[in-house]
Amino acid sequence: MATGGGEETTAQRILRITDIAQEPLEFIAPIGGFEEMPLVPLEIAVEPLVPILPTVQSHAYVAKQRCKNPADELTQDESASIMLYSMGWKPLDKYLYFVLNSTLRSSDRQEKLEPWYLFLRLFLNALFSPSAAC
């Protein structure tokens, strides 16, 4: 059975497992503000992220193309937001998962999260959708 991947895939998997060491030990206040944002298509949700993640729009396009007919009752944009979060690209420290999680761990995260609000609204709406529940 082929597992696919190679060194880059292995590095991504290791990073996702071992990034727990980056968790702050002090209390960080809950985030807020994103829930008041409108639900927008993925293409619009990632626009504010371009200065942070210059290639995010092309990856969002790929994710949306791969999610044309989601089987999970999510919208195409919701499903693609989950796929985009889980996608990796080069360099490893510039893909969405890594940068968002680093921002969420930051002590001044509320200010740093503002460009993420539209994406967070779409992404968390997808994650908390009844159709996405296990």
Steps between C-alpha positions, in 0.01 A plus 500: 500500500646835397492770761611783270654812628872521517710723719276807474187309600685339788624842614143638490368209705776536758439875525129448563568249775786681669372857485333445836830609652419850370189526717525789747505405865325817613130576466400669175167680482234361267481645151205699379377719219509252214154363579348836402652483152281401204534160339678564172642279223844356563659726238388807695581347839867455407556845343612661830749215546701570184751730679558220754475202260581622147396175328179441696272598211639236266471236773143612573420457130637145503308416819177634355547304176551182702180565696256554214249245630551457874339185633479635853211747446738792545512771237785488252662797677467343844644171384782678315586705811559177693708362215701824478572488873635148468701560180875537516731686265855626491651635708352308790489806725289690245200274466167596647486244781841600635449878479146496642596279792805718573275806498250331733782426745623859502451706815379794286289277280182708502669774297687253276180305428312785333611403146385144578143592602328423168683169465436405864129575459475269199731230637342481846151511350598190303654325799200566723242416234268217605587319175869501597433348843615146565 
